[in-house]
Short mmCIF file of C-alpha atoms in Angstrom, two decimals:
data_model
loop_
_atom_site.label_atom_id
_atom_site.label_comp_id
_atom_site.label_asym_id
_atom_site.label_seq_id
_atom_site.Cartn_x
_atom_site.Cartn_y
_atom_site.Cartn_z
CA UNK A 276 44.33 -29.55 -57.75
CA UNK A 277 41.13 -28.69 -56.28
CA UNK A 278 39.17 -30.68 -53.41
CA UNK A 279 35.78 -30.53 -52.61
CA UNK A 280 35.92 -31.65 -48.93
CA UNK A 281 34.94 -28.33 -47.25
CA UNK A 282 37.81 -28.46 -44.04
CA UNK A 283 40.89 -30.89 -42.73
CA UNK A 284 38.61 -33.59 -40.76
CA UNK A 285 39.51 -33.30 -36.78
CA UNK A 286 40.20 -37.23 -37.27
CA UNK A 287 43.47 -36.86 -39.22
CA UNK A 288 46.49 -38.17 -37.92
CA UNK A 289 48.78 -36.73 -40.71
CA UNK A 290 52.14 -38.14 -40.34
CA UNK A 291 55.61 -36.18 -41.52
CA UNK A 292 57.56 -39.60 -43.58
CA UNK A 293 61.27 -38.36 -43.76
CA UNK A 294 61.69 -39.91 -47.65
CA UNK A 295 64.87 -41.89 -47.82
CA UNK A 296 65.52 -40.23 -44.18
CA UNK A 297 66.38 -36.66 -44.39
CA UNK A 298 66.87 -36.92 -48.68
CA UNK A 299 66.84 -33.30 -49.08
CA UNK A 300 69.77 -31.88 -46.05
CA UNK A 301 72.10 -35.57 -45.74
CA UNK A 302 72.86 -38.28 -47.53
CA UNK A 303 70.07 -40.34 -48.48
CA UNK A 304 69.39 -43.35 -46.98
CA UNK A 305 72.08 -43.13 -44.27
CA UNK A 306 72.16 -43.36 -41.18
CA UNK A 307 73.10 -40.15 -40.29
CA UNK A 308 70.29 -39.05 -42.61
CA UNK A 309 67.77 -41.28 -40.90
CA UNK A 310 68.96 -39.82 -37.11
CA UNK A 311 68.63 -36.00 -39.19
CA UNK A 312 64.89 -36.87 -39.63
CA UNK A 313 64.40 -37.75 -36.58
CA UNK A 314 65.69 -35.21 -34.68
CA UNK A 315 63.74 -32.63 -36.80
CA UNK A 316 60.74 -34.60 -35.41
CA UNK A 317 59.18 -37.06 -38.30
CA UNK A 318 56.82 -39.04 -37.26
CA UNK A 319 57.77 -42.12 -39.47
CA UNK A 320 60.46 -43.09 -41.83
CA UNK A 321 60.84 -44.76 -45.61
CA UNK A 322 63.43 -46.28 -46.67
CA UNK A 323 64.24 -48.81 -49.80
CA UNK A 324 66.41 -52.70 -49.15
CA UNK A 325 67.78 -54.51 -51.84
CA UNK A 326 69.99 -58.00 -51.15
CA UNK A 327 73.95 -57.78 -51.52
CA UNK A 328 75.06 -60.96 -53.51
CA UNK A 329 76.45 -62.62 -50.28
CA UNK A 330 72.17 -62.51 -48.90
CA UNK A 331 72.72 -59.09 -46.58
CA UNK A 332 69.77 -56.61 -46.67
CA UNK A 333 71.18 -53.18 -47.25
CA UNK A 334 69.73 -50.19 -47.55
CA UNK A 335 69.79 -48.46 -50.97
CA UNK A 336 67.45 -47.17 -53.53
CA UNK A 337 69.11 -48.28 -56.79
CA UNK A 338 70.13 -51.04 -58.51
CA UNK A 339 74.09 -49.83 -58.30
CA UNK A 340 76.00 -47.36 -56.79
CA UNK A 341 76.62 -45.31 -59.31
CA UNK A 342 73.94 -42.18 -58.47
CA UNK A 343 75.16 -42.03 -54.74
CA UNK A 344 78.79 -42.73 -55.60
CA UNK A 345 80.83 -39.57 -54.09
CA UNK A 346 83.58 -40.24 -56.73
CA UNK A 347 84.54 -42.55 -59.64
CA UNK A 348 85.91 -45.65 -57.43
CA UNK A 349 82.31 -46.07 -56.38
CA UNK A 350 81.11 -46.03 -59.88
CA UNK A 351 80.22 -48.23 -62.73
CA UNK A 352 80.65 -51.58 -60.13
CA UNK A 353 77.49 -53.23 -61.42
CA UNK A 354 74.62 -54.15 -59.47
CA UNK A 355 74.90 -54.52 -55.97
CA UNK A 356 73.42 -57.69 -56.76
CA UNK A 357 76.22 -59.00 -57.84
CA UNK A 358 78.49 -57.31 -54.90
CA UNK A 359 79.70 -58.83 -51.12
CA UNK A 360 77.95 -56.30 -48.75
CA UNK A 361 82.20 -56.04 -47.57
CA UNK A 362 83.01 -54.01 -51.00
CA UNK A 363 79.25 -52.29 -50.97
CA UNK A 364 80.37 -51.31 -47.33
CA UNK A 365 83.78 -49.12 -49.01
CA UNK A 366 81.66 -47.04 -51.22
CA UNK A 367 81.62 -43.21 -49.88
CA UNK A 368 78.00 -42.43 -50.41
CA UNK A 369 78.25 -38.81 -48.75
CA UNK A 370 80.41 -37.05 -46.47
CA UNK A 371 82.04 -40.02 -46.00
CA UNK A 372 79.16 -42.38 -45.24
CA UNK A 373 78.24 -45.69 -46.16
CA UNK A 374 75.47 -48.00 -47.25
CA UNK A 375 74.12 -49.56 -43.48
CA UNK A 376 72.46 -52.77 -43.47
CA UNK A 377 68.78 -53.10 -42.41
CA UNK A 378 70.02 -54.55 -39.18
CA UNK A 379 71.99 -50.94 -38.39
CA UNK A 380 69.14 -49.05 -39.50
CA UNK A 381 66.60 -50.98 -36.78
CA UNK A 382 69.02 -50.42 -33.95
CA UNK A 383 69.17 -46.02 -35.14
CA UNK A 384 65.79 -45.57 -35.27
CA UNK A 385 62.66 -45.32 -33.28
CA UNK A 386 59.85 -44.23 -34.91
CA UNK A 387 57.86 -46.31 -37.05
CA UNK A 388 59.35 -47.44 -40.71
CA UNK A 389 58.25 -47.96 -44.24
CA UNK A 390 60.58 -50.35 -45.61
CA UNK A 391 60.20 -50.39 -49.35
CA UNK A 392 61.09 -53.71 -50.94
CA UNK A 393 63.15 -52.83 -54.37
CA UNK A 394 63.95 -56.85 -55.06
CA UNK A 395 62.07 -59.63 -54.10
CA UNK A 396 64.81 -61.77 -53.40
CA UNK A 397 65.58 -60.03 -50.53
CA UNK A 398 62.61 -60.86 -48.94
CA UNK A 399 63.43 -64.17 -47.19
CA UNK A 400 66.62 -61.75 -45.56
CA UNK A 401 63.83 -59.27 -44.71
CA UNK A 402 61.97 -61.42 -43.27
CA UNK A 403 64.39 -63.38 -40.57
CA UNK A 404 65.71 -60.18 -39.75
CA UNK A 405 62.10 -59.57 -38.43
CA UNK A 406 61.97 -62.74 -36.90
CA UNK A 407 64.95 -61.99 -34.72
CA UNK A 408 63.16 -58.65 -33.65
CA UNK A 409 60.04 -59.33 -32.45
CA UNK A 410 59.96 -55.95 -30.84
CA UNK A 411 60.30 -54.35 -33.89
CA UNK A 412 57.40 -55.73 -35.55
CA UNK A 413 54.74 -53.73 -34.72
CA UNK A 414 56.72 -50.62 -36.17
CA UNK A 415 57.19 -51.98 -39.46
CA UNK A 416 55.64 -51.88 -42.34
CA UNK A 417 56.45 -53.82 -45.87
CA UNK A 418 55.75 -51.94 -48.84
CA UNK A 419 56.55 -52.06 -52.77
CA UNK A 420 55.77 -50.96 -55.92
CA UNK A 421 56.37 -54.79 -56.61
CA UNK A 422 52.98 -56.95 -55.41
CA UNK A 423 55.20 -60.49 -56.03
CA UNK A 424 57.21 -59.04 -53.00
CA UNK A 425 54.21 -58.40 -50.91
CA UNK A 426 52.97 -62.06 -51.79
CA UNK A 427 55.68 -63.16 -50.67
CA UNK A 428 55.90 -61.38 -46.99
CA UNK A 429 52.39 -62.51 -46.20
CA UNK A 430 53.27 -65.82 -46.51
CA UNK A 431 57.30 -65.17 -44.68
CA UNK A 432 55.63 -62.56 -42.15
CA UNK A 433 51.71 -62.59 -42.27
CA UNK A 434 52.08 -60.89 -39.11
CA UNK A 435 54.11 -57.59 -40.30
CA UNK A 436 51.69 -54.53 -42.03
CA UNK A 437 51.94 -54.38 -45.63
CA UNK A 438 50.93 -51.31 -47.95
CA UNK A 439 51.10 -51.26 -52.09
CA UNK A 440 52.39 -48.36 -53.57
CA UNK A 441 51.63 -46.78 -57.48
CA UNK A 442 52.33 -43.80 -59.26
CA UNK A 443 49.21 -43.53 -59.76
CA UNK A 444 45.62 -44.39 -60.30
CA UNK A 445 44.20 -47.44 -62.25
CA UNK A 446 48.29 -48.10 -63.35
CA UNK A 447 46.07 -50.44 -65.78
CA UNK A 448 49.31 -51.73 -67.47
CA UNK A 449 50.90 -52.67 -64.85
CA UNK A 450 47.77 -53.85 -62.34
CA UNK A 451 45.69 -55.57 -65.42
CA UNK A 452 43.45 -57.40 -63.07
CA UNK A 453 43.03 -53.74 -60.83
CA UNK A 454 44.54 -52.09 -57.94
CA UNK A 455 41.91 -53.62 -55.30
CA UNK A 456 42.64 -57.16 -56.69
CA UNK A 457 45.98 -56.87 -55.73
CA UNK A 458 45.30 -55.23 -52.57
CA UNK A 459 43.04 -58.01 -51.63
CA UNK A 460 45.45 -60.55 -52.49
CA UNK A 461 48.15 -59.71 -50.28
CA UNK A 462 46.19 -58.69 -47.69
CA UNK A 463 47.38 -54.87 -47.35
CA UNK A 464 46.10 -52.23 -45.01
CA UNK A 465 47.55 -49.19 -46.83
CA UNK A 466 47.77 -48.08 -50.00
CA UNK A 467 50.19 -45.35 -51.56
CA UNK A 468 49.00 -43.84 -54.84
CA UNK A 469 50.73 -41.41 -56.82
CA UNK A 470 48.83 -38.13 -57.53
CA UNK A 471 47.80 -39.13 -61.17
CA UNK A 472 43.98 -40.21 -60.81
CA UNK A 473 44.16 -39.63 -57.57
CA UNK A 474 40.32 -38.00 -56.89
CA UNK A 475 38.65 -36.95 -53.83
CA UNK A 476 35.67 -39.96 -54.19
CA UNK A 477 38.61 -42.84 -55.13
CA UNK A 478 40.53 -41.95 -51.55
CA UNK A 479 36.97 -41.98 -50.09
CA UNK A 480 36.25 -45.32 -51.36
CA UNK A 481 39.06 -47.34 -50.19
CA UNK A 482 39.35 -45.50 -47.02
CA UNK A 483 35.81 -47.05 -46.17
CA UNK A 484 36.87 -50.18 -47.72
CA UNK A 485 39.49 -50.00 -45.05
CA UNK A 486 43.24 -48.86 -46.39
CA UNK A 487 45.28 -46.34 -44.98
CA UNK A 488 45.68 -44.26 -48.01
CA UNK A 489 48.50 -41.53 -48.85
CA UNK A 490 49.73 -40.15 -51.88
CA UNK A 491 53.38 -38.83 -52.81
CA UNK A 492 55.17 -37.09 -53.66
CA UNK A 493 54.64 -33.80 -51.01
CA UNK A 494 57.10 -31.57 -51.95
CA UNK A 495 54.53 -28.43 -51.59
CA UNK A 496 52.66 -27.22 -48.84
CA UNK A 497 49.69 -27.43 -51.01
CA UNK A 498 50.25 -31.36 -51.68
CA UNK A 499 50.98 -31.73 -47.70
CA UNK A 500 47.60 -29.43 -47.35
CA UNK A 501 45.41 -31.94 -49.82
CA UNK A 502 46.66 -34.60 -48.11
CA UNK A 503 45.44 -33.49 -44.61
CA UNK A 504 42.26 -31.96 -46.46
CA UNK A 505 41.22 -35.91 -47.29
CA UNK A 506 42.54 -37.32 -44.63
CA UNK A 507 45.45 -38.87 -44.79
CA UNK A 508 47.42 -41.12 -42.43
CA UNK A 509 50.61 -38.98 -44.30
CA UNK A 510 52.98 -38.21 -47.35
CA UNK A 511 56.92 -38.90 -47.74
CA UNK A 512 58.34 -35.42 -47.70
CA UNK A 513 62.43 -34.89 -48.98
CA UNK A 514 62.85 -31.79 -46.97
CA UNK A 515 60.94 -32.71 -43.21
CA UNK A 516 62.24 -29.38 -41.45
CA UNK A 517 60.90 -27.90 -44.30
CA UNK A 518 57.46 -30.51 -43.96
CA UNK A 519 57.01 -29.99 -40.43
CA UNK A 520 56.67 -26.09 -40.94
CA UNK A 521 54.35 -26.47 -43.75
CA UNK A 522 52.14 -29.13 -41.29
CA UNK A 523 52.05 -26.61 -38.88
CA UNK A 524 51.02 -23.94 -41.17
CA UNK A 525 48.57 -25.84 -42.21
CA UNK A 526 46.82 -27.24 -38.98
CA UNK A 527 46.89 -23.59 -38.12
CA UNK A 528 44.33 -22.44 -40.94
CA UNK A 529 40.71 -21.75 -40.05
CA UNK A 530 38.35 -24.14 -41.51
CA UNK A 531 37.88 -23.32 -45.17
#
């Protein structure tokens, strides 16, 4: 994927975002994974939030534990939305680690957080946690593929930053009225777009409209470098140790 931009803009403050912590180096979405990512030097962390049957906001990507459970005792339990957190917590999701709560992750981290809402029904619980922790509010941006989740958070916690995620542009089937319309309606300040359909002109248009832009995923040096060239705010990475090296290499390059 080529760019017409001639050099990496000096104004770019590109942030390495640990995707589910240090996903390739430690069991994803666990306290230990987040701590490792911070030790490596990530600028931000990204993780996913769902709701247990008893109303606890938990940090888990999938709707079930089938993929992340290390043995059969944690598989076939059904959706976590139908399980009390006490049961969810007993499942080993790698190296003896468990699914943490949102509160535990806030307690264990210090950097900026992209809190991806996987289930709209978790919004009220997420907002309640944030309301109890005003000191964390400025380091949280709630994100989602689902506009209804961002609409709900605008109502519940309008002071919290919001970002829309898409798999590409224009994604007309999911957003028939246009992504621009969704961003305006949820009063987002960030747009995280998959690489499909992401052009230089499109990025410039969204940036000129005031949105922080990001392209995902970032799994190669070339993708990170492209994000730098385009002036993205950052990118989510599965291996933060490699990504920090890529960032150093890219910044050391002479102007093209």
